[in-house]
Short mmCIF file of C-alpha atoms and ligand atoms in Angstrom, two decimals:
data_model
loop_
_atom_site.label_atom_id
_atom_site.label_comp_id
_atom_site.label_asym_id
_atom_site.label_seq_id
_atom_site.Cartn_x
_atom_site.Cartn_y
_atom_site.Cartn_z
CA MET A 1 7.69 -4.23 4.40
CA ALA A 2 5.26 -4.51 7.31
CA PRO A 3 5.78 -4.92 10.18
CA LEU A 4 9.47 -4.00 9.80
CA SER A 5 8.69 -0.63 8.25
CA LYS A 6 5.47 0.79 6.91
CA VAL A 7 3.99 3.92 5.41
CA GLY A 8 0.86 2.50 3.79
CA GLY A 9 -0.59 -0.43 1.89
CA LEU A 10 2.53 -1.15 -0.18
CA ALA A 11 4.18 -2.39 3.01
CA ASP A 12 1.30 -4.79 3.63
CA VAL A 13 1.61 -6.19 0.11
CA VAL A 14 5.39 -6.57 0.17
CA SER A 15 4.97 -8.47 3.41
CA SER A 16 2.02 -10.70 2.57
CA LEU A 17 2.47 -11.50 -1.14
CA PRO A 18 5.83 -13.27 -0.65
CA LYS A 19 4.38 -15.27 2.24
CA ALA A 20 1.52 -16.39 -0.01
CA LEU A 21 3.95 -17.19 -2.86
CA VAL A 22 6.12 -19.30 -0.56
CA ARG A 23 3.01 -21.23 0.45
CA LEU A 24 2.59 -21.93 -3.28
CA ARG A 25 6.19 -23.18 -3.39
CA THR A 26 7.68 -20.18 -5.18
CA ASP A 27 11.07 -19.28 -3.74
CA ALA A 28 10.19 -15.66 -2.99
CA ARG A 29 12.64 -13.46 -1.11
CA VAL A 30 12.58 -9.76 -0.34
CA LEU A 31 15.22 -7.04 -0.56
CA ILE A 32 14.54 -3.97 1.57
CA PRO A 33 16.51 -1.03 2.94
CA ALA A 34 17.30 -1.17 6.65
CA TYR A 35 15.66 2.12 7.50
CA PRO A 36 16.10 3.30 11.09
CA GLY A 37 14.33 0.87 13.38
CA VAL A 38 14.07 -2.04 10.93
CA LEU A 39 16.75 -4.23 12.51
CA ASP A 40 15.62 -3.31 16.03
CA LYS A 41 12.07 -4.28 15.14
CA ALA A 42 13.27 -7.61 13.74
CA HIS A 43 15.19 -8.27 16.99
CA ASP A 44 12.19 -7.19 19.12
CA MET A 45 9.99 -9.61 17.22
CA GLY A 46 12.43 -12.39 17.99
CA LEU A 47 13.23 -13.00 14.30
CA ARG A 48 16.51 -14.64 13.35
CA VAL A 49 18.84 -11.90 12.10
CA THR A 50 22.22 -12.85 10.64
CA ARG A 51 24.92 -10.79 9.00
CA ILE A 52 25.81 -11.86 5.45
CA LYS A 53 29.58 -12.02 5.17
CA ARG A 54 29.74 -10.22 1.85
CA ASP A 55 28.74 -6.58 1.51
CA ILE A 56 26.78 -5.05 -1.35
CA HIS A 57 28.67 -2.64 -3.61
CA VAL A 58 26.95 -0.29 -6.05
CA ALA A 59 28.50 2.44 -8.21
CA LEU A 60 26.59 5.69 -7.82
CA ASN A 61 27.86 9.08 -8.95
CA TRP A 62 31.08 7.44 -10.14
CA ARG A 63 32.07 6.09 -6.78
CA VAL A 64 31.43 2.78 -5.13
CA THR A 65 29.01 2.85 -2.22
CA THR A 66 29.00 -0.11 0.13
CA ALA A 67 26.29 -1.44 2.41
CA LYS A 68 26.18 -4.24 4.92
CA LEU A 69 23.68 -6.99 4.28
CA TRP A 70 21.51 -8.70 6.89
CA LYS A 71 19.28 -11.68 6.50
CA ILE A 72 16.06 -11.58 8.49
CA GLN A 73 14.02 -14.76 8.55
CA TYR A 74 10.42 -13.55 8.59
CA GLU A 75 8.20 -16.63 8.92
CA ASP A 76 9.09 -18.64 5.77
CA VAL A 77 10.36 -15.64 3.83
CA PRO A 78 14.05 -14.71 3.77
CA VAL A 79 14.37 -10.93 3.84
CA TYR A 80 17.64 -9.18 2.96
CA ALA A 81 18.08 -5.77 4.54
CA ILE A 82 20.67 -3.39 3.13
CA ASP A 83 22.30 -1.40 5.84
CA ASN A 84 24.03 1.90 5.16
CA CYS A 85 23.11 4.48 7.76
CA GLU A 86 24.08 7.42 5.58
CA LEU A 87 21.85 6.38 2.72
CA PHE A 88 18.92 4.91 4.60
CA ASN A 89 18.58 7.50 7.33
CA ASN A 90 15.08 8.84 6.72
CA PRO A 91 12.67 7.31 9.24
CA LEU A 92 9.77 8.64 7.15
CA ILE A 93 11.11 6.61 4.18
CA TYR A 94 9.86 8.89 1.38
CA PRO A 95 11.59 12.26 0.97
CA GLU A 96 9.48 15.42 0.99
CA ASP A 97 11.21 16.61 -2.18
CA ILE A 98 12.52 14.30 -4.82
CA ASP A 99 15.89 15.49 -6.09
CA PRO A 100 19.13 13.82 -7.24
CA GLU A 101 20.33 13.67 -3.62
CA SER A 102 17.18 12.40 -1.91
CA ILE A 103 16.64 9.79 -4.60
CA LEU A 104 20.00 8.08 -4.06
CA PRO A 105 18.73 5.52 -1.51
CA PHE A 106 16.15 4.36 -4.06
CA CYS A 107 18.81 4.10 -6.79
CA PHE A 108 21.00 2.06 -4.47
CA LEU A 109 18.17 -0.28 -3.50
CA SER A 110 17.22 -0.85 -7.15
CA LEU A 111 20.72 -1.59 -8.39
CA ALA A 112 21.38 -3.77 -5.35
CA GLY A 113 18.73 -6.07 -6.81
CA TYR A 114 21.28 -7.05 -9.45
CA GLU A 115 24.14 -7.24 -6.94
CA LEU A 116 22.42 -9.52 -4.46
CA SER A 117 23.48 -12.73 -6.18
CA GLN A 118 27.14 -11.71 -5.69
CA ALA A 119 26.63 -11.61 -1.95
CA ILE A 120 24.47 -14.67 -1.42
CA SER A 121 24.54 -17.93 -3.28
CA TRP A 122 21.10 -17.47 -4.78
CA LYS A 123 19.89 -15.77 -7.90
CA PRO A 124 16.27 -15.08 -8.75
CA ASP A 125 14.75 -15.54 -12.22
CA ILE A 126 12.40 -12.64 -11.66
CA LEU A 127 12.92 -9.27 -10.05
CA HIS A 128 9.56 -7.89 -8.94
CA ALA A 129 9.83 -4.15 -8.26
CA HIS A 130 7.22 -1.97 -6.56
CA ASP A 131 6.33 1.64 -7.34
CA TRP A 132 8.48 4.57 -8.45
CA GLY A 133 11.20 4.01 -5.84
CA THR A 134 12.32 0.79 -7.50
CA SER A 135 11.79 1.87 -11.11
CA LEU A 136 15.51 1.59 -11.76
CA VAL A 137 15.24 -2.19 -11.49
CA PRO A 138 13.61 -2.66 -14.92
CA ILE A 139 15.14 0.53 -16.33
CA SER A 140 18.75 -0.35 -15.59
CA GLY A 141 18.21 -3.95 -16.70
CA LYS A 142 17.58 -2.55 -20.17
CA TRP A 143 19.37 0.82 -20.42
CA HIS A 144 22.19 0.97 -17.86
CA PRO A 145 25.63 0.56 -19.47
CA PHE A 146 26.60 -2.24 -17.07
CA TYR A 147 23.35 -3.66 -15.69
CA SER A 148 21.83 -4.03 -19.16
CA MET A 149 24.38 -6.81 -19.71
CA VAL A 150 23.50 -8.52 -16.42
CA GLY A 151 19.84 -7.68 -17.02
CA LYS A 152 19.55 -10.27 -19.78
CA GLU A 153 19.58 -12.94 -17.09
CA TYR A 154 16.52 -11.54 -15.32
CA THR A 155 12.85 -11.03 -16.06
CA THR A 156 11.33 -7.93 -14.50
CA VAL A 157 7.83 -7.42 -13.17
CA TYR A 158 6.75 -3.98 -12.01
CA THR A 159 3.75 -3.14 -9.85
CA ILE A 160 2.15 0.29 -9.81
CA HIS A 161 0.69 0.82 -6.35
CA ASN A 162 -0.04 4.47 -6.98
CA LEU A 163 0.39 6.26 -10.28
CA ALA A 164 0.19 9.64 -8.55
CA HIS A 165 3.81 9.23 -7.39
CA GLN A 166 6.04 8.77 -10.41
CA GLY A 167 9.54 9.73 -9.27
CA ILE A 168 9.97 12.87 -11.35
CA VAL A 169 13.46 14.23 -10.95
CA SER A 170 16.09 16.41 -12.58
CA PRO A 171 17.87 14.82 -15.57
CA SER A 172 21.16 15.31 -13.75
CA ILE A 173 20.63 11.98 -11.92
CA LEU A 174 21.42 10.25 -15.18
CA ASP A 175 25.01 11.58 -15.15
CA GLY A 176 25.89 9.66 -12.01
CA LEU A 177 24.40 6.49 -13.49
CA GLY A 178 26.15 6.79 -16.84
CA MET A 179 22.74 6.89 -18.49
CA GLU A 180 22.73 10.35 -20.13
CA ASP A 181 21.75 8.80 -23.45
CA SER A 182 18.45 7.68 -21.95
CA PHE A 183 17.20 11.25 -21.68
CA THR A 184 15.03 10.96 -24.77
CA ILE A 185 11.29 11.10 -25.30
CA ASN A 186 11.21 7.36 -26.07
CA ARG A 187 12.89 6.58 -22.79
CA LEU A 188 12.92 8.70 -19.61
CA GLU A 189 12.24 12.29 -20.69
CA PHE A 190 9.01 13.76 -19.39
CA PHE A 191 8.41 17.49 -19.88
CA GLY A 192 12.08 18.31 -19.36
CA SER A 193 12.54 16.01 -16.34
CA VAL A 194 13.26 12.35 -15.84
CA ASN A 195 10.18 10.27 -15.06
CA LEU A 196 11.23 6.99 -13.47
CA MET A 197 7.82 5.36 -13.55
CA LYS A 198 7.56 6.07 -17.27
CA GLY A 199 10.86 4.27 -17.82
CA ALA A 200 9.75 1.31 -15.72
CA LEU A 201 6.49 1.00 -17.69
CA ILE A 202 8.46 0.84 -20.93
CA THR A 203 11.20 -1.54 -19.82
CA SER A 204 9.46 -4.08 -17.56
CA ASP A 205 8.63 -7.46 -18.99
CA ALA A 206 5.26 -7.33 -17.25
CA VAL A 207 3.40 -4.61 -15.38
CA THR A 208 0.65 -5.02 -12.85
CA THR A 209 -1.45 -2.64 -10.92
CA VAL A 210 -3.35 -3.45 -7.80
CA SER A 211 -6.94 -3.79 -9.00
CA PRO A 212 -8.66 -4.48 -12.33
CA ARG A 213 -10.71 -1.27 -12.14
CA TYR A 214 -7.62 0.89 -11.55
CA ALA A 215 -5.89 -0.84 -14.48
CA GLN A 216 -8.76 0.42 -16.64
CA GLU A 217 -8.96 3.87 -15.06
CA ILE A 218 -5.30 4.75 -15.64
CA THR A 219 -5.69 4.37 -19.39
CA GLY A 220 -7.74 7.59 -19.32
CA GLU A 221 -6.54 11.17 -19.12
CA THR A 222 -7.96 12.00 -15.68
CA MET A 223 -6.46 9.06 -13.82
CA GLY A 224 -3.47 8.54 -16.10
CA VAL A 225 -1.64 11.51 -14.49
CA GLY A 226 0.30 12.30 -17.67
CA LEU A 227 1.31 8.69 -18.31
CA ASP A 228 -1.97 7.52 -19.88
CA GLY A 229 -0.38 7.63 -23.35
CA VAL A 230 2.47 5.34 -22.30
CA ILE A 231 -0.01 3.13 -20.48
CA ARG A 232 -2.29 2.81 -23.50
CA GLU A 233 0.69 1.84 -25.63
CA ARG A 234 1.63 -0.87 -23.13
CA GLN A 235 -1.93 -1.87 -22.28
CA ASP A 236 -1.44 -5.46 -23.44
CA LYS A 237 1.17 -6.04 -20.76
CA ILE A 238 -0.56 -4.27 -17.85
CA ARG A 239 -2.71 -6.49 -15.69
CA GLY A 240 -4.90 -5.53 -12.73
CA ILE A 241 -4.48 -8.03 -9.91
CA LEU A 242 -6.36 -7.28 -6.74
CA ASN A 243 -4.20 -7.03 -3.64
CA GLY A 244 -4.83 -9.70 -1.08
CA LEU A 245 -4.96 -9.28 2.65
CA ASP A 246 -2.89 -11.11 5.22
CA THR A 247 -5.94 -12.66 6.86
CA ARG A 248 -3.87 -14.30 9.57
CA TYR A 249 -2.52 -10.97 10.73
CA TRP A 250 -5.82 -9.12 10.33
CA ASP A 251 -8.12 -11.47 12.23
CA PRO A 252 -10.38 -10.25 15.05
CA LEU A 253 -10.43 -13.77 16.49
CA THR A 254 -6.68 -13.87 17.15
CA ASP A 255 -5.57 -10.21 17.00
CA GLN A 256 -3.33 -9.57 20.01
CA LEU A 257 -3.60 -5.80 19.67
CA ILE A 258 -7.30 -5.57 20.54
CA PRO A 259 -8.66 -5.96 24.08
CA CYS A 260 -11.26 -8.61 23.20
CA ASN A 261 -11.30 -11.12 20.37
CA TYR A 262 -14.42 -11.95 18.39
CA SER A 263 -15.73 -13.54 15.20
CA SER A 264 -18.89 -13.40 13.11
CA GLU A 265 -20.27 -16.22 15.29
CA GLN A 266 -19.24 -14.66 18.61
CA MET A 267 -19.67 -10.89 18.36
CA ALA A 268 -19.64 -9.88 22.04
CA GLY A 269 -15.97 -8.92 21.91
CA LYS A 270 -16.65 -6.22 19.34
CA ARG A 271 -18.72 -4.29 21.87
CA SER A 272 -15.88 -4.50 24.39
CA CYS A 273 -13.50 -3.10 21.76
CA LYS A 274 -15.92 -0.24 21.18
CA GLU A 275 -16.07 0.39 24.93
CA ALA A 276 -12.30 0.42 25.08
CA LEU A 277 -12.00 2.97 22.27
CA LEU A 278 -14.67 5.18 23.83
CA GLU A 279 -12.84 5.09 27.15
CA LYS A 280 -9.52 5.90 25.50
CA THR A 281 -10.84 8.80 23.48
CA GLY A 282 -13.50 10.36 25.70
CA LEU A 283 -16.25 9.69 23.16
CA GLU A 284 -19.57 9.07 24.89
CA ASP A 285 -22.61 6.81 24.55
CA ILE A 286 -21.89 3.35 23.22
CA SER A 287 -25.31 3.08 21.59
CA ARG A 288 -24.33 5.71 19.01
CA PRO A 289 -22.95 4.41 15.73
CA LEU A 290 -19.20 4.87 15.62
CA VAL A 291 -17.93 6.18 12.30
CA THR A 292 -14.20 5.56 11.85
CA MET A 293 -11.39 6.38 9.47
CA VAL A 294 -7.77 5.21 9.46
CA GLY A 295 -5.47 6.53 6.79
CA ARG A 296 -3.18 9.10 5.30
CA LEU A 297 -4.83 12.51 5.47
CA TYR A 298 -4.42 13.69 1.91
CA SER A 299 -6.88 14.81 -0.75
CA GLN A 300 -6.53 11.40 -2.41
CA LYS A 301 -8.37 9.91 0.55
CA GLY A 302 -11.36 12.27 0.29
CA ILE A 303 -10.68 13.80 3.67
CA GLU A 304 -12.23 17.12 2.52
CA LEU A 305 -15.54 15.33 2.08
CA VAL A 306 -15.26 13.81 5.55
CA ILE A 307 -14.52 17.16 7.19
CA GLY A 308 -17.26 18.87 5.18
CA ASN A 309 -19.87 16.31 6.28
CA MET A 310 -18.90 16.00 9.93
CA ASP A 311 -21.60 18.24 11.38
CA ASP A 312 -24.34 16.45 9.47
CA VAL A 313 -23.05 13.01 10.40
CA ILE A 314 -23.01 14.04 14.06
CA LYS A 315 -26.54 15.44 13.71
CA GLU A 316 -27.59 12.01 12.46
CA GLY A 317 -26.46 10.64 15.83
CA ALA A 318 -23.00 9.23 15.06
CA ASN A 319 -19.72 9.61 16.90
CA ILE A 320 -16.57 9.97 14.81
CA PHE A 321 -13.04 8.65 15.36
CA ILE A 322 -10.22 9.43 12.95
CA LEU A 323 -6.62 8.17 13.09
CA GLY A 324 -4.03 9.46 10.67
CA SER A 325 -1.56 12.08 9.66
CA GLY A 326 -0.79 14.00 6.53
CA ASP A 327 -1.65 17.43 5.25
CA GLU A 328 -1.37 19.99 8.06
CA THR A 329 -4.51 21.85 6.99
CA PHE A 330 -6.58 18.70 7.42
CA GLU A 331 -4.89 17.78 10.69
CA ARG A 332 -5.67 21.23 12.07
CA ALA A 333 -9.30 21.12 10.93
CA LEU A 334 -9.75 17.75 12.63
CA GLU A 335 -8.07 18.93 15.81
CA GLU A 336 -10.40 21.92 15.97
CA LYS A 337 -13.47 19.79 15.39
CA ALA A 338 -12.40 17.33 18.08
CA SER A 339 -11.73 20.04 20.63
CA SER A 340 -15.06 21.75 20.01
CA LEU A 341 -17.04 18.48 20.32
CA PRO A 342 -14.86 16.27 22.51
CA HIS A 343 -17.60 13.74 23.33
CA ARG A 344 -18.61 13.25 19.72
CA VAL A 345 -15.43 13.60 17.67
CA SER A 346 -11.98 12.27 18.41
CA PHE A 347 -8.87 12.67 16.30
CA ALA A 348 -5.59 10.83 16.93
CA ARG A 349 -2.76 12.30 14.93
CA GLY A 350 0.08 10.07 13.80
CA TYR A 351 0.81 6.55 12.76
CA ASN A 352 -0.20 4.04 15.43
CA GLU A 353 -0.50 0.34 14.65
CA PRO A 354 -2.25 -0.78 17.89
CA LEU A 355 -4.72 2.11 17.74
CA ALA A 356 -5.48 1.28 14.10
CA HIS A 357 -6.38 -2.29 15.11
CA LEU A 358 -8.61 -0.97 17.89
CA ALA A 359 -10.32 1.45 15.49
CA TYR A 360 -11.05 -1.30 12.96
CA ALA A 361 -12.47 -3.47 15.74
CA ALA A 362 -14.43 -0.76 17.55
CA GLY A 363 -15.99 0.94 14.54
CA ASP A 364 -19.40 0.38 13.03
CA ILE A 365 -18.89 2.30 9.78
CA PHE A 366 -15.53 2.80 8.05
CA LEU A 367 -15.07 5.79 5.76
CA MET A 368 -13.04 5.63 2.57
CA PRO A 369 -14.45 8.25 0.24
CA SER A 370 -11.31 8.35 -1.89
CA LEU A 371 -10.89 10.53 -4.95
CA PHE A 372 -8.94 7.65 -6.40
CA GLU A 373 -7.84 4.37 -4.82
CA PRO A 374 -5.56 1.96 -6.69
CA CYS A 375 -6.68 -0.91 -4.44
CA GLY A 376 -7.08 0.10 -0.83
CA LEU A 377 -6.42 -2.36 1.96
CA SER A 378 -8.11 -0.49 4.78
CA GLN A 379 -11.60 -1.30 3.49
CA LEU A 380 -10.63 -4.99 3.33
CA ILE A 381 -9.32 -4.89 6.89
CA ALA A 382 -12.49 -3.09 8.02
CA LEU A 383 -14.62 -5.86 6.47
CA ARG A 384 -12.75 -8.50 8.49
CA TYR A 385 -13.56 -6.62 11.68
CA GLY A 386 -17.26 -6.08 10.86
CA ASN A 387 -16.67 -2.36 10.39
CA ILE A 388 -18.85 -1.63 7.38
CA PRO A 389 -17.05 0.26 4.62
CA LEU A 390 -18.58 3.35 3.11
CA VAL A 391 -16.60 4.00 -0.05
CA ARG A 392 -16.53 5.95 -3.26
CA GLU A 393 -16.88 3.90 -6.40
CA THR A 394 -13.33 4.08 -7.68
CA GLY A 395 -10.41 1.71 -8.29
CA GLY A 396 -10.12 -1.17 -5.87
CA LEU A 397 -12.97 0.18 -3.74
CA ALA A 398 -15.32 -0.36 -6.69
CA ASP A 399 -13.90 -3.86 -7.19
CA THR A 400 -14.29 -4.97 -3.60
CA ILE A 401 -17.34 -3.33 -2.00
CA LEU A 402 -20.93 -4.23 -2.84
CA ASP A 403 -23.68 -1.82 -1.81
CA ALA A 404 -26.11 -3.33 0.70
CA ASP A 405 -29.04 -1.23 -0.51
CA LYS A 406 -28.55 -2.21 -4.14
CA ASN A 407 -27.69 -5.85 -3.72
CA THR A 408 -29.14 -8.44 -1.37
CA ARG A 409 -25.62 -9.86 -0.90
CA GLY A 410 -24.19 -6.38 -0.22
CA TYR A 411 -21.95 -5.58 2.72
CA GLY A 412 -21.06 -1.90 2.32
CA PHE A 413 -22.24 1.47 1.10
CA VAL A 414 -21.04 2.95 -2.16
CA PHE A 415 -21.44 6.37 -3.76
CA SER A 416 -20.22 7.62 -7.13
CA ASP A 417 -19.93 11.41 -7.40
CA PHE A 418 -16.97 12.90 -5.61
CA SER A 419 -19.15 15.40 -3.74
CA SER A 420 -20.11 16.07 -0.13
CA SER A 421 -23.80 15.64 -0.90
CA SER A 422 -23.30 12.18 -2.48
CA MET A 423 -21.21 11.06 0.44
CA LEU A 424 -23.74 12.38 2.93
CA LEU A 425 -26.55 10.45 1.24
CA ALA A 426 -24.51 7.27 1.53
CA CYS A 427 -23.81 8.05 5.21
CA LYS A 428 -27.51 8.50 5.86
CA ARG A 429 -28.23 5.16 4.18
CA ALA A 430 -25.55 3.46 6.26
CA LEU A 431 -26.84 5.00 9.50
CA GLN A 432 -30.40 4.00 8.67
CA ALA A 433 -29.19 0.42 8.19
CA PHE A 434 -27.29 0.62 11.48
CA TYR A 435 -30.44 1.61 13.36
CA SER A 436 -32.35 -1.23 11.68
CA GLY A 437 -30.89 -3.87 14.06
CA GLU A 438 -31.31 -7.30 12.51
CA ARG A 439 -30.49 -6.15 8.97
CA TRP A 440 -27.28 -4.58 10.23
CA ASN A 441 -26.23 -7.82 11.88
CA ASN A 442 -26.69 -9.60 8.56
CA ILE A 443 -24.63 -6.99 6.75
CA MET A 444 -21.86 -7.36 9.35
CA THR A 445 -21.89 -11.14 9.08
CA ARG A 446 -21.64 -10.99 5.29
CA ALA A 447 -18.81 -8.45 5.52
CA MET A 448 -16.82 -10.58 7.95
CA LYS A 449 -17.21 -13.67 5.80
CA MET A 450 -15.85 -12.05 2.63
CA ASP A 451 -12.59 -13.61 1.52
CA PHE A 452 -10.06 -11.14 0.15
CA SER A 453 -7.05 -13.23 1.11
CA TRP A 454 -4.11 -13.92 -1.21
CA ASP A 455 -5.63 -17.33 -2.01
CA HIS A 456 -7.08 -15.80 -5.17
CA SER A 457 -4.45 -13.25 -6.16
CA ALA A 458 -1.16 -15.03 -5.41
CA PRO A 459 -1.85 -17.73 -8.06
CA GLU A 460 -2.55 -14.90 -10.52
CA TYR A 461 0.91 -13.50 -9.82
CA GLN A 462 2.39 -16.94 -10.29
CA SER A 463 0.82 -17.29 -13.75
CA LEU A 464 1.96 -13.79 -14.64
CA TYR A 465 5.53 -14.64 -13.59
CA SER A 466 5.49 -17.75 -15.78
CA GLU A 467 4.14 -15.82 -18.75
CA ALA A 468 6.67 -13.01 -18.27
CA LEU A 469 9.53 -15.51 -18.21
CA HIS A 470 8.57 -16.53 -21.73
CA GLN A 471 7.71 -13.11 -23.12
CA ARG A 472 10.57 -10.71 -22.49
CA THR A 473 10.01 -7.11 -23.57
CA ARG A 474 12.28 -5.83 -26.33
CA VAL A 475 13.06 -2.13 -26.14
CA ASP A 476 15.23 0.23 -28.16
P1 ADP B 1 -2.45 3.64 1.19
O1 ADP B 1 -1.49 2.59 0.79
O2 ADP B 1 -2.88 4.53 0.08
O3 ADP B 1 -2.01 4.42 2.39
P2 ADP B 1 -4.22 1.41 1.87
O4 ADP B 1 -5.65 1.37 2.29
O5 ADP B 1 -3.84 0.56 0.72
O6 ADP B 1 -3.83 2.93 1.65
O7 ADP B 1 -3.29 0.92 3.10
C1 ADP B 1 -3.18 1.65 4.26
C2 ADP B 1 -2.50 0.77 5.31
O8 ADP B 1 -1.84 1.62 6.24
C3 ADP B 1 -3.50 -0.05 6.12
O9 ADP B 1 -2.83 -1.20 6.61
C4 ADP B 1 -3.84 0.91 7.28
O10 ADP B 1 -4.31 0.22 8.40
C5 ADP B 1 -2.47 1.52 7.52
N1 ADP B 1 -2.52 2.88 8.10
C6 ADP B 1 -2.80 4.03 7.46
N2 ADP B 1 -2.73 5.08 8.29
C7 ADP B 1 -2.40 4.57 9.50
C8 ADP B 1 -2.16 5.15 10.80
N3 ADP B 1 -2.26 6.45 11.00
N4 ADP B 1 -1.82 4.32 11.80
C9 ADP B 1 -1.73 2.98 11.60
N5 ADP B 1 -1.94 2.38 10.41
C10 ADP B 1 -2.26 3.16 9.37
#
């Protein structure tokens, strides 16, 4: 949950959706693990942090594990952080390998959802779980020997942020949960392993994914990643709701992490941000278009296409700045490129919130040529900062970005084929528009005025919650 802990867009959603729901008078609260740094961050931000007198107890592997519970008041949202330094000790949050040991923190978090009401005098009607790590919320509410009894008092909603990560693990985890009888093809079995996301899809009362286009795409074999059959069977209860953006946090007019604020009416500050990034990185010549990318460096994000096209993009006159970390092969390729052309290419390895803000603000063109993209928040952030997205037509990118060459109201550049040549053509179109002056200013203004806030999507979640409360899923 950003800004307390963050790996990618899920953190933005878990932070901003509850805030939007509270504004709509839903009593939304959040349960998170106190990963290393979470409580310190809350203190540093000056948030009110109080210890809940009662601890949380969960039976895992036939013994009771206990965690302390903290309440962090984050704006109007109460956040409960479970604190057990043995369980939640991975600062990277997600384990490299998923096995019965590394998955325990996620099991604890999920079952703690049902234990929370014992520790605080508040009980939710709906438990809304996110991605594979919290799959045990809906699963145990229906199939766990103990929690299935408690589960009758709750409605579960499950959001798929990325179907590529399903929580596939050895069946032996079921022993420690007393759920051996759920290792069947109708429940959790998946090619000899346990597939947690599969179980969550079957047991949740409602399922959402983070864009309408992705909801469609995952019903097919290519994007269904082995679960398309289950998804097709449950299609009537899977809804695509576009993620919203926290437009108060991501606002170039008030952003404290950029050197100069600006808006679509007052653009001078954007140039100062570009100057600041150039100075920081050693890139030269402010008149060159600055092509930027902020993200996890994995094949999903189309980084191969970016690396493959770099020379041509530079030849077209652009400078390139990339911030991110991920696959070592890609990191190394980017480092080499940056060291061979230090005035034209800059690569900052790692996760860096202030530098990300500066990159959004400084950039002219923002690359997101993803192979698949459930929603994508980076392109929405880039729009706010007048950094024109160049995206592949997939998932949430297809739902949010309109091509400026194909539509008079367009504010981005879109290509379809996942190939270097298609991406390069789109880059050339974007650069041509950049050099066109007045037209580019209009594209930027339209981009910055787009509204992808939660104002549209949070009410959709509210209606879904109401419907789910009245239509509980029955499972065997
Ligand atoms: P995903 O969730 O697949 O990583 P999204 O586009 O939905 O992609 O969300 C990515 C979020 O993570 C955005 O808020 C983006 O700014 C942030 N982010 C990604 N990489 C970095 C990084 N290296 N440093 C800072 N922020 C990053």
